[in-house]
Coordinates of C-alpha atoms and ligand atoms in Angstrom, one line a residue:
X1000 CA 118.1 116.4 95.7
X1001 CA 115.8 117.9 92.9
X1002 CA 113.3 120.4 93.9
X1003 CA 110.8 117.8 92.9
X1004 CA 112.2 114.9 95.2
X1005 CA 112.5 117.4 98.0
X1006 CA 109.1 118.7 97.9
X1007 CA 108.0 114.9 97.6
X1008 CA 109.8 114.3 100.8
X1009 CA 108.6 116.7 103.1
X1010 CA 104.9 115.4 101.9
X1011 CA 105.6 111.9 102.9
X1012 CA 107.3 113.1 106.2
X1013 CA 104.0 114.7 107.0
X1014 CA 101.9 111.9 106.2
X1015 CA 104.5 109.6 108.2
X1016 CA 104.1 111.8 111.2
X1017 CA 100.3 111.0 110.5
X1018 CA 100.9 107.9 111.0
X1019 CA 102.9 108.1 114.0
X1020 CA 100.2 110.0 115.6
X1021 CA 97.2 107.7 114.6
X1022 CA 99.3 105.0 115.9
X1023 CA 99.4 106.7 119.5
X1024 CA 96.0 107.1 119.0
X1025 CA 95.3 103.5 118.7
X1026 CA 97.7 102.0 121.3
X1027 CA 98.7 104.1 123.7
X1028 CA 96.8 107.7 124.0
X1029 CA 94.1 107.8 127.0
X1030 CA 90.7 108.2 125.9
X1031 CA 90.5 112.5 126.9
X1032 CA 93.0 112.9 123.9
X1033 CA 90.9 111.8 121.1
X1034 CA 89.2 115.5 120.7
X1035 CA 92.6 117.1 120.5
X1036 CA 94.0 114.6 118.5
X1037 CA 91.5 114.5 115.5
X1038 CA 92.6 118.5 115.7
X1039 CA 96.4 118.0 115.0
X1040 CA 95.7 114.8 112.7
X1041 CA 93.7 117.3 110.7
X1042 CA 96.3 119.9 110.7
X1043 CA 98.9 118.2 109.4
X1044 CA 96.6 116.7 107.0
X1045 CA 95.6 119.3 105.7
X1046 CA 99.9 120.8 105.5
X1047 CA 100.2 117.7 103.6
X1048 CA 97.1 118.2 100.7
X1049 CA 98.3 121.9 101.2
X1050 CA 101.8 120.8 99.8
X1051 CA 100.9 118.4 97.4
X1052 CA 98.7 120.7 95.3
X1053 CA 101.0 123.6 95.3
X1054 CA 101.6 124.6 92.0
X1055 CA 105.0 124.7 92.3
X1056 CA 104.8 121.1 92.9
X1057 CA 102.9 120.2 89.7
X1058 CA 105.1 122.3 87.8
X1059 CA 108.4 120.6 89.4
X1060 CA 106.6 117.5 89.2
X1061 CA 106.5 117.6 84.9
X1062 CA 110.2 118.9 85.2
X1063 CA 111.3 115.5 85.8
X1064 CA 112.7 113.7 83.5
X1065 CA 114.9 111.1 85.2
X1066 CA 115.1 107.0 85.0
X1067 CA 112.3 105.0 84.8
X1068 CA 111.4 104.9 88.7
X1069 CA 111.7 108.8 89.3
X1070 CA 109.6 109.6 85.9
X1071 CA 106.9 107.0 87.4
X1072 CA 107.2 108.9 90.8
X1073 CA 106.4 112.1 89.0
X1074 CA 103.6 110.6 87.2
X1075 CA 101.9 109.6 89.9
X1076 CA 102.5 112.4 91.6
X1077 CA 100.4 114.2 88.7
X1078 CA 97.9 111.8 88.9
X1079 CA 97.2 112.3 92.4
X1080 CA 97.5 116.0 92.0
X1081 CA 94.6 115.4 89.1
X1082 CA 92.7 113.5 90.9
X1083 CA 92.2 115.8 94.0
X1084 CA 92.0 118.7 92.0
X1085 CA 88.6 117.4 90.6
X1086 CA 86.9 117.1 93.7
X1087 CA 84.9 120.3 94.7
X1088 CA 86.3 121.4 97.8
X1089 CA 82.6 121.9 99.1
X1090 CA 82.3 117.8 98.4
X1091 CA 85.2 117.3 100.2
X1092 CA 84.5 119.1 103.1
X1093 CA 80.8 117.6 103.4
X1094 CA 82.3 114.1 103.3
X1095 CA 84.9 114.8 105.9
X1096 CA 81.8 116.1 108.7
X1097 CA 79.9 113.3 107.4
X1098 CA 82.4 110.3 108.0
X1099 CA 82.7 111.2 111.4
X1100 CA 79.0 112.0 112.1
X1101 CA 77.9 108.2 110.4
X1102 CA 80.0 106.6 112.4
X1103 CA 78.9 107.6 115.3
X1104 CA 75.6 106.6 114.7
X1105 CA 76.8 103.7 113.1
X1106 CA 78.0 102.6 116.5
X1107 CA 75.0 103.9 117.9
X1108 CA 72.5 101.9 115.6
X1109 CA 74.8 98.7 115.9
X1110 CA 74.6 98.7 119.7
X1111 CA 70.6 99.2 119.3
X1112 CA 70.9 96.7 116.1
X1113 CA 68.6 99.2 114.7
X1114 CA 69.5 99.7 110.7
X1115 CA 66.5 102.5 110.6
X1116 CA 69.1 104.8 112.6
X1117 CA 71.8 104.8 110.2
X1118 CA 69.6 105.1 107.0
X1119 CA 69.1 108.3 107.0
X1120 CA 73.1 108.9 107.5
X1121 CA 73.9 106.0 105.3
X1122 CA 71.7 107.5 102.2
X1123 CA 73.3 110.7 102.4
X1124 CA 76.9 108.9 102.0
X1125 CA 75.8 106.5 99.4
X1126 CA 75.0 110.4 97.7
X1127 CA 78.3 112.0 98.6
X1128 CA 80.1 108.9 97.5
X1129 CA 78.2 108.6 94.2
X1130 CA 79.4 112.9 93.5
X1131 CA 82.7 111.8 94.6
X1132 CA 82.8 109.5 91.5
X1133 CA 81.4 111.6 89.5
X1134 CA 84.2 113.9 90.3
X1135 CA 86.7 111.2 90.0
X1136 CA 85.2 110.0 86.3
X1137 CA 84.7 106.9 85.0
X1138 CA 83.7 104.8 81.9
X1139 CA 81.6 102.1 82.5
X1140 CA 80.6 102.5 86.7
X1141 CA 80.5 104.4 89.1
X1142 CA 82.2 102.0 91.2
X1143 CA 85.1 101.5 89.5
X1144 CA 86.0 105.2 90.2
X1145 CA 86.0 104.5 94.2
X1146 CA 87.2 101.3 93.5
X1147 CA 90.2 102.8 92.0
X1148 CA 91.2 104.8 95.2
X1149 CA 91.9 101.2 96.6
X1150 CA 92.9 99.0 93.6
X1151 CA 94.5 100.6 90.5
X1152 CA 93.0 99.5 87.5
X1153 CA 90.6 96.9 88.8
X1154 CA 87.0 97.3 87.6
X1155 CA 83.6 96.1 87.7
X1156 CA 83.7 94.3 84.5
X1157 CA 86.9 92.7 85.7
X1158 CA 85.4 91.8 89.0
X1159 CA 82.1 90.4 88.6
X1160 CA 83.2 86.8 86.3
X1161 CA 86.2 86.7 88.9
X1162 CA 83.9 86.5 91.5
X1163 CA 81.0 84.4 90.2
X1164 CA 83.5 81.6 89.4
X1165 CA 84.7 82.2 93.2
X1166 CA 81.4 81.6 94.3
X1167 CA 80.4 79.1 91.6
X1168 CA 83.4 77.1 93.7
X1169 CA 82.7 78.2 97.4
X1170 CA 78.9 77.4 97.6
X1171 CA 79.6 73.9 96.5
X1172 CA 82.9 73.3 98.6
X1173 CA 81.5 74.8 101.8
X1174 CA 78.2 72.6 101.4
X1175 CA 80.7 69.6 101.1
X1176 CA 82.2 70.4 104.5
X1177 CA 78.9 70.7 105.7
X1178 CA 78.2 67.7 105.6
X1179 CA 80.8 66.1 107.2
X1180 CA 81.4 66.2 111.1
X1181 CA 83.2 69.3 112.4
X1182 CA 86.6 68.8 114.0
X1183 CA 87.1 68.9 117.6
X1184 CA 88.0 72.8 118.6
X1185 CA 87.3 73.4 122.3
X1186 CA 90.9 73.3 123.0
X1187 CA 90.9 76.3 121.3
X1188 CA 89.3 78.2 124.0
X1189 CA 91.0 77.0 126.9
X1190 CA 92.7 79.4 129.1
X1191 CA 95.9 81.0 127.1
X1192 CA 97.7 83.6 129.2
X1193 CA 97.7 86.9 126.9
X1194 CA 102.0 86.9 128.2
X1195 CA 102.4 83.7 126.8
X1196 CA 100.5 84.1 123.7
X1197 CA 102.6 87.2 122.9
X1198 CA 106.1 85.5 123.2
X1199 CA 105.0 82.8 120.6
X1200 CA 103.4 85.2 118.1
X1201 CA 106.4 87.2 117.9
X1202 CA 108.7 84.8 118.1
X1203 CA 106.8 83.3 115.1
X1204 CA 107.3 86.7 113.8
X1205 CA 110.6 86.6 114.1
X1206 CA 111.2 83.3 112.4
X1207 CA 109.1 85.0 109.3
X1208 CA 112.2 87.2 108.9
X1209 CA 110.0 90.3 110.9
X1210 CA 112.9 92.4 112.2
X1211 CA 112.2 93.6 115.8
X1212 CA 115.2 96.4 115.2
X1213 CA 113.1 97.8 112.6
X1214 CA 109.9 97.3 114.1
X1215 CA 107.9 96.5 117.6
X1216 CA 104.5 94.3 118.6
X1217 CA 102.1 96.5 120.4
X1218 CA 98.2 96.0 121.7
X1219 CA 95.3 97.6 120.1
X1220 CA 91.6 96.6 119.8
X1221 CA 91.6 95.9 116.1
X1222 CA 94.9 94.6 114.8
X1223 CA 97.0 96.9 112.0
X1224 CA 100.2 97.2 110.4
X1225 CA 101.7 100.9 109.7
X1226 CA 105.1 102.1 109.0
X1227 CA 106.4 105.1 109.6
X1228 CA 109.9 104.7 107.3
X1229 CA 111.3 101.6 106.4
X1230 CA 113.6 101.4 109.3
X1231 CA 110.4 101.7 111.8
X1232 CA 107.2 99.3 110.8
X1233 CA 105.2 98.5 113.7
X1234 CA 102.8 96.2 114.1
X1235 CA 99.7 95.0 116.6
X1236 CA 97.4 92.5 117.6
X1237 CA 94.5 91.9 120.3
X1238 CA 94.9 89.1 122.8
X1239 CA 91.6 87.2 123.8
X1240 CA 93.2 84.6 126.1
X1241 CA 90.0 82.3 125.7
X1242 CA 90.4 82.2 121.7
X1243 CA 94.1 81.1 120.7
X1244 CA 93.6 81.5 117.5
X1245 CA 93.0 85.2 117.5
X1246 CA 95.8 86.7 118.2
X1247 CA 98.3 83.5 117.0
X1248 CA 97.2 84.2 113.4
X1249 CA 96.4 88.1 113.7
X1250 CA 99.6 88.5 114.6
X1251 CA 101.2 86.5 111.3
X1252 CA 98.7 88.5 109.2
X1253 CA 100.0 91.8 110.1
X1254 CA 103.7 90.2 109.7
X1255 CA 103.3 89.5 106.4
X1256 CA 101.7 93.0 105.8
X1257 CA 105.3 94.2 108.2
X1258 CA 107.5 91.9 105.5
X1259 CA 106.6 94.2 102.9
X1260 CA 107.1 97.4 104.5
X1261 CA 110.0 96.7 105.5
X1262 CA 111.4 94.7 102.2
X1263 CA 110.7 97.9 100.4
X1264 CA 114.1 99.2 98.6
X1265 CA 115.2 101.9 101.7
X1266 CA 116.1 104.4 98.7
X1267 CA 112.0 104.6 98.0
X1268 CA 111.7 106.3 101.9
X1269 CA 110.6 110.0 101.8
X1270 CA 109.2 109.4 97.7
X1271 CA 106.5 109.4 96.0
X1272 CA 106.8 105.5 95.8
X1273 CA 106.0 104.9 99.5
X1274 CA 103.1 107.6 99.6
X1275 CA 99.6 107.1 98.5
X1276 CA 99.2 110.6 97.4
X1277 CA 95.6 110.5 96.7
X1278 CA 94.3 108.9 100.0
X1279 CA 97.3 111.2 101.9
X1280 CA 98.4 107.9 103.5
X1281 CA 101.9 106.6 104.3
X1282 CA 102.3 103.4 102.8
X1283 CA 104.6 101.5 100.4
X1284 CA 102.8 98.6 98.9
X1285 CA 101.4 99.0 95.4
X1286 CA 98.0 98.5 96.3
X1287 CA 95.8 97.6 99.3
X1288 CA 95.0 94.2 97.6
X1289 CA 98.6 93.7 97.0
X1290 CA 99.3 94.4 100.6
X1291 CA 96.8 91.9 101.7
X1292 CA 97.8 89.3 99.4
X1293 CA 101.2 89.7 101.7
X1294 CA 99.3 88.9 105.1
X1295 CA 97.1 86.3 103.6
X1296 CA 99.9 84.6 102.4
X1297 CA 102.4 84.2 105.6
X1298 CA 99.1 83.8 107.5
X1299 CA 97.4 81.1 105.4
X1300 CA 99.5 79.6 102.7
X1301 CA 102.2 79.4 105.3
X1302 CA 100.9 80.1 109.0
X1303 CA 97.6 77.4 108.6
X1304 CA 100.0 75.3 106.3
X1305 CA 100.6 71.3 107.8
X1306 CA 104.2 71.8 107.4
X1307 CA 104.2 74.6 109.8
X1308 CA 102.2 73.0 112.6
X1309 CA 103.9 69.7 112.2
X1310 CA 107.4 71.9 112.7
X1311 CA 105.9 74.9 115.2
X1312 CA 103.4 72.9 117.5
X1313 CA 105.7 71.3 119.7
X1314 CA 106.9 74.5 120.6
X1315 CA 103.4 75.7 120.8
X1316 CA 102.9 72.8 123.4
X1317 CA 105.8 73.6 125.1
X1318 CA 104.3 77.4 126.0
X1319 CA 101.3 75.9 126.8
X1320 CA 101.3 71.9 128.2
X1321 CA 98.1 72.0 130.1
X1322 CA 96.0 73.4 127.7
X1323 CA 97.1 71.3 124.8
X1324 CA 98.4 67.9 126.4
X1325 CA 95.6 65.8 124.7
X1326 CA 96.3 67.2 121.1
X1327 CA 98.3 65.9 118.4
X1328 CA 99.6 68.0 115.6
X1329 CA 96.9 67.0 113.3
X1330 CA 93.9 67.9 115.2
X1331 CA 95.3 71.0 116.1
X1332 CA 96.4 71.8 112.1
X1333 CA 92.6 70.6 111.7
X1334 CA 91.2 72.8 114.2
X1335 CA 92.6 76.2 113.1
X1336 CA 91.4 75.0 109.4
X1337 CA 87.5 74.6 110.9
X1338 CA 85.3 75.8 108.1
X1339 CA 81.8 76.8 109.5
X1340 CA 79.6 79.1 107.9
X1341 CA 78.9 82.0 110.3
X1342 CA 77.4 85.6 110.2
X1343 CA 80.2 88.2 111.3
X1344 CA 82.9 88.7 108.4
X1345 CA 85.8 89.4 111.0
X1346 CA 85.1 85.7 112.4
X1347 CA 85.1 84.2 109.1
X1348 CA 87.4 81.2 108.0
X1349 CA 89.7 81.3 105.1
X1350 CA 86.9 79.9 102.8
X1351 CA 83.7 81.5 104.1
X1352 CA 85.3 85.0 104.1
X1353 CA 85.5 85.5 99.9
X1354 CA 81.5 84.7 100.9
X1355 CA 81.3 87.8 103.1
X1356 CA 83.3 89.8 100.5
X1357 CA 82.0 89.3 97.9
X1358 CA 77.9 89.8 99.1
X1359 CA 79.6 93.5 100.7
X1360 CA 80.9 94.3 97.2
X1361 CA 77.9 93.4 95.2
X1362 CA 75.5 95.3 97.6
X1363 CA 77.6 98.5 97.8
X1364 CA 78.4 98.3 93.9
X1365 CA 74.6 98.3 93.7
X1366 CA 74.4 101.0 95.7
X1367 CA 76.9 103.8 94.3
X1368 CA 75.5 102.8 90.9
X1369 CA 71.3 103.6 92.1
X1370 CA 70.3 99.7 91.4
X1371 CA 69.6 99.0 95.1
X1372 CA 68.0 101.5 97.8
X1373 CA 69.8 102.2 101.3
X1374 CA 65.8 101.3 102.5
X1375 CA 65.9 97.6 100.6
X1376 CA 69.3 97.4 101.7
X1377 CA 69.1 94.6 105.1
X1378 CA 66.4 92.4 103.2
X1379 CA 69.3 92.4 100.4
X1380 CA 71.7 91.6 102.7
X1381 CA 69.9 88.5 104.7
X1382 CA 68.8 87.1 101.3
X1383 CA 72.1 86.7 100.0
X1384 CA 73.7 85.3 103.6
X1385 CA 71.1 82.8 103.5
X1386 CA 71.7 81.7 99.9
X1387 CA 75.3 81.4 100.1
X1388 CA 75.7 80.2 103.6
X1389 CA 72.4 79.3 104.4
X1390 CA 72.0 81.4 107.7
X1391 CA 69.3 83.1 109.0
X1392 CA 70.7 86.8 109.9
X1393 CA 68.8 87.4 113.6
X1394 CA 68.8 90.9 113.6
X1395 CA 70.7 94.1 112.2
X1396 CA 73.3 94.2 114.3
X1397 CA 74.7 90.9 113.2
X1398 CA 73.9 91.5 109.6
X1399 CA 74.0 95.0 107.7
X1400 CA 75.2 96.9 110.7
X1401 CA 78.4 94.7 111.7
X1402 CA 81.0 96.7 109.6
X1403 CA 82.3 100.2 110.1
X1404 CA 83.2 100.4 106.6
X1405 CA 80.2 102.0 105.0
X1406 CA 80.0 104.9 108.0
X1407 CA 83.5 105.8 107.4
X1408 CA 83.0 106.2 103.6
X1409 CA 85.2 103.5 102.9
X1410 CA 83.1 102.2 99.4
X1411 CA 85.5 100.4 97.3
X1412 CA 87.8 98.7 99.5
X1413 CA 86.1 95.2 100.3
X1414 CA 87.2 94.1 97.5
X1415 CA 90.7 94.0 98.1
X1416 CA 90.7 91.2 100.7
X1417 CA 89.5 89.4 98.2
X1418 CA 92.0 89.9 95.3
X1419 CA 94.8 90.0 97.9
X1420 CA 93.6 85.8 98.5
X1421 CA 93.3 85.3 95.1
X1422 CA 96.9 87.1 94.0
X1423 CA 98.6 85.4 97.1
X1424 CA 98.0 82.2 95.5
X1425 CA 99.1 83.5 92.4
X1426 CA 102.5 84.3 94.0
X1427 CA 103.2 81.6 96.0
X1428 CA 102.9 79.5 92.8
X1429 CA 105.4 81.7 91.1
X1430 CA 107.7 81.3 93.8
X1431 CA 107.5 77.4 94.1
X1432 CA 108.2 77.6 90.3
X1433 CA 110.8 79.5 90.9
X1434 CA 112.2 77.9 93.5
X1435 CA 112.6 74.5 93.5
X1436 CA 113.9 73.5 97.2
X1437 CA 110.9 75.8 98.5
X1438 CA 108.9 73.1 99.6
X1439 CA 111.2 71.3 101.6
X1440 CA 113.1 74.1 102.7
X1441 CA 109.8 74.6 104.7
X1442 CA 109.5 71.4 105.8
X1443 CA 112.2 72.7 108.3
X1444 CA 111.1 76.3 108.6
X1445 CA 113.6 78.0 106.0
X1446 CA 111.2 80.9 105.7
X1447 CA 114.2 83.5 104.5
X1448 CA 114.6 81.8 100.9
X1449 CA 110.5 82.7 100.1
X1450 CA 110.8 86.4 102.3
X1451 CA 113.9 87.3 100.2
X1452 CA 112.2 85.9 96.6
X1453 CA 109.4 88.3 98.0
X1454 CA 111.4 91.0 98.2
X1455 CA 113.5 90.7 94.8
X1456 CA 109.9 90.1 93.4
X1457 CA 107.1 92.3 95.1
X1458 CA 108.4 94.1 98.5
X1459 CA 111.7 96.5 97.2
X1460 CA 109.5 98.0 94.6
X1461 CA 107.0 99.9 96.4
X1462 CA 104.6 101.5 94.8
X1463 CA 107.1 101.7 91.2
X1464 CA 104.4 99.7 89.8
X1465 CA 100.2 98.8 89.3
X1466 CA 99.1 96.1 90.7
X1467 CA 98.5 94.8 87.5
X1468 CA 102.2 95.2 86.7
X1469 CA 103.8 93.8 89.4
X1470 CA 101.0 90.3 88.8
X1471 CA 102.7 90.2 85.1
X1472 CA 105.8 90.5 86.1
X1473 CA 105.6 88.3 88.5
X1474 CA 103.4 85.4 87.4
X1475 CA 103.4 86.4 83.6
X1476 CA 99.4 87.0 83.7
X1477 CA 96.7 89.2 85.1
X1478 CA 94.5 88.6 87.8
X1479 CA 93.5 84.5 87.6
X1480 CA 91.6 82.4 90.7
X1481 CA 92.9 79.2 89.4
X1482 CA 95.7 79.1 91.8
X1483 CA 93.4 79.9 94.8
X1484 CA 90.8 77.7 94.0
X1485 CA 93.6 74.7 93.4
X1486 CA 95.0 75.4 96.6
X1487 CA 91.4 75.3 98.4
X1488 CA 90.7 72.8 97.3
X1489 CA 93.2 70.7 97.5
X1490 CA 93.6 71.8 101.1
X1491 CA 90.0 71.1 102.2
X1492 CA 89.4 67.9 100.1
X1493 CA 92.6 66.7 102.4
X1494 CA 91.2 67.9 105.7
X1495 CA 87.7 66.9 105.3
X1496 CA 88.1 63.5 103.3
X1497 CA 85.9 65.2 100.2
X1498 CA 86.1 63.3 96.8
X1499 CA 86.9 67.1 95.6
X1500 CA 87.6 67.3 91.6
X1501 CA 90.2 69.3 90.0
X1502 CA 88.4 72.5 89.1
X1503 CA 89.3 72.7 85.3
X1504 CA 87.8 75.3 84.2
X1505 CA 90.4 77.7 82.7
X1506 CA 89.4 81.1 82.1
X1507 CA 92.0 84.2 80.7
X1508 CA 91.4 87.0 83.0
X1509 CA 93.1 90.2 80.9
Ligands
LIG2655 ZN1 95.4 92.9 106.3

């Protein structure tokens, strides 16, 4: 081992350990712990940042001089080193006392649904945040510097056209829906033993190629993936035993998120390549949007697919006969594909949810860049829901206060739910190109041919490469909705009987 690789190591041991404790925190630890906790979580935090910008680890760092994967390693290293180097040490320390002050209010405010309580809290972030990328640097917007911490090389410019033609094809589709009658759904919210529900999911799980040896299913009140190596990825959902869906699909999202983690070449463990150095987090994908476009795709290209319910719900009838015994396959398939415009992002269908993202995005861009004022902030907010989905936001709490996001200083990473739909597509078209018998391999649930063209693909590289790298790679182009907004809708025109037209409009995205 090089001095360089070793170092590297012992810094993503330390940010694996965080993991292992934040994990605990968030399945297992009783509530008396927490004060404790955030102490060690701190500490070894802080080891970790205390490691990384050692200046024996720069200088080992621009030592290397290895093959392609170990002189990426060390650039990135070098990056991150850069980065965190240019943020004052006074900034850093404000934001840190901050993000846990603002989101207690936060929860405070949201309980009373009163935005007025968090302003104050939520200006002075909107200022720290703004320093911060300052600090960072940027060319054309602020944004893009925060942005950055979340998606590589994404930017504003790059952004906005992707999302106007999004919403140029949303509005228009989700009005369609409108106006025909909703599917039946009741069944949904029957009585669905949380025991029961559990043994399906992770069975499902399973099937996806999720291995159990390498990984475990766990309860937690909002569902996450995190690994801690390669050979331990662990996983977690939240049962509501009157809302099937829940934790059926939660569970498949965080799957695909698993696949990845665990598909990730095992010689990347204890690198650079499985670190994100500059957020000091422990994880292997090559961006957050990548990561998602991993869940949303084993979730929704394949979990919401009518090949999968045609092969699964049987079985699913099987686990539970009472609650399903006057459902065929196809009301079922159309019931966990109900679109229906609604205020609370985390409830959001697969079509309404760019919606959500995308008003998030453009209000908190317009934020960090001084064009909108925390104090104009919820009129900016109910405008927009009511012009895209045409709701009238009741109060705070079920508008500008429902996310934690903003409290926890967390500007930049809506949208990479987004470009995670829009590159899933992307792949999944690569791989049906790619392999020919995909389709009717899962007409009969051969799920292992896609996971391992994954892998080969996406998963065993880690973080080697950008986002923007792995896409070209991949699918031979940058960033590009047309795959996403074929597959919508192709998918809704079909479920709701719409005389939907090809969307032809074919623009290069760079
Ligand atoms: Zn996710």
């Amino acid at each position: 081992m090089t001095d360089f690789q070793r170092r590297s190591a012992e810094i993503n041991d330390l940010l694996c350990i965080l993991n292992v404790l934040n994990w605990d925190a968030r399945t297992q630890m009783p509530a008396g712990g927490s004060g404790a906790r955030a102490q060690q979580m701190a500490t070894i935090s802080a080891l970790a940042q205390e490691k990384l910008l050692d200046p024996a680890y720069e200088q080992a760092a621009r030592e290397v001089s290895g093959d392609d994967t170990e002189n990426r390693a060390a650039q990135q290293a070098l990056d991150a080193i850069s980065a965190l180097k240019r943020i004052p040490a006074e900034l850093t320390r404000e934001l840190a006392i901050l993000k846990s002050e603002a989101q207690d209010v936060w929860a405070r405010a949201r309980a009373a649904s009163d935005f007025g309580m968090f302003a104050p809290q939520l200006t002075r972030m909107v200022e720290l945040n703004r320093q911060l990328a300052g600090a960072l640097g940027y060319e054309d917007h602020p944004y893009d510097a925060l942005l950055n911490l979340y998606e590589p090389g994404v930017r504003v410019a790059t952004l906005l056209p992707l999302f106007e033609r999004l919403r140029a094809h949303h509005v228009p589709l989700l009005q369609a829906i409108q106006a025909q009658p909703a599917p039946r759904s009741d069944f949904l919210h029957a009585h669905y033993p949380a025991a029961g529900q559990k043994r399906f999911s992770l069975a499902l799980a399973q099937e996806f190629g999720y291995d159990t040896q390498r990984g475990r299913l766990d309860e937690s009140a909002h569902p996450f993936e995190i690994s801690f190596t390669r050979q331990d990825v662990r996983i977690t959902t939240r049962f509501q035993e009157d809302f099937l869906p829940g934790a059926l699909f939660g569970t498949l999202h965080e799957t695909g998120h698993a696949l990845y983690e665990q598909g990730v070449n095992p010689e990347l463990s204890r690198t650079v390549l499985t670190s994100d150095l500059t957020g000091l987090y422990a994880v292997a994908g090559a961006s957050y949007g990548t990561h998602e476009s991993q869940s949303r795709l084993w979730e929704n290209r394949i979990g919401r697919s009518k090949a999968f319910w045609n092969l699964h719900y049987p079985q699913l009838q099987v686990a539970f006969p009472e609650q399903l015994a006057d459902v065929d396959t196809a009301a079922f398939h159309r019931a966990v594909n109900t679109v229906q415009a609604s205020l609370i992002r985390v409830e959001a269908d697969e079509l309404t949810y760019d919606l959500h993202i995308m008003l998030r995005v453009e209000l908190e861009r317009a934020l960090i860049g001084g064009e909108l004022e925390v104090k104009d902030l919820p009129a900016a907010w109910n405008a927009r829901i009511k012009a895209d989905l045409g709701l009238d936001v009741p109060d705070d709490a079920h508008g500008v206060l429902q996310d934690i996001h903003w409290s926890a200083g967390m500007f930049g990473s809506f949208p990479t739910y987004t470009i995670g739909n829009v590159m899933a597509s992307q792949f999944y078209q690569a791989a049906g190109q790619q392999l020919p018998e995909l389709e009717s391999g899962l007409l009969r649930g051969e799920y292992t041919p896609l996971r391992e063209w994954l892998t080969e693909n996406i998963y065993q590289f880690g973080r080697t490469y950008t986002p923007h790298e792995l896409l070209k790679r991949v699918t031979g182009r940058g960033l590009d909705p047309q795959p996403y907004l074929d597959y919508l809708s192709g998918k809704y025109g079909e479920l709701y009987g719409l005389n939907t037209q090809p969307n032809t409009q074919k623009e290069q995205t760079p």
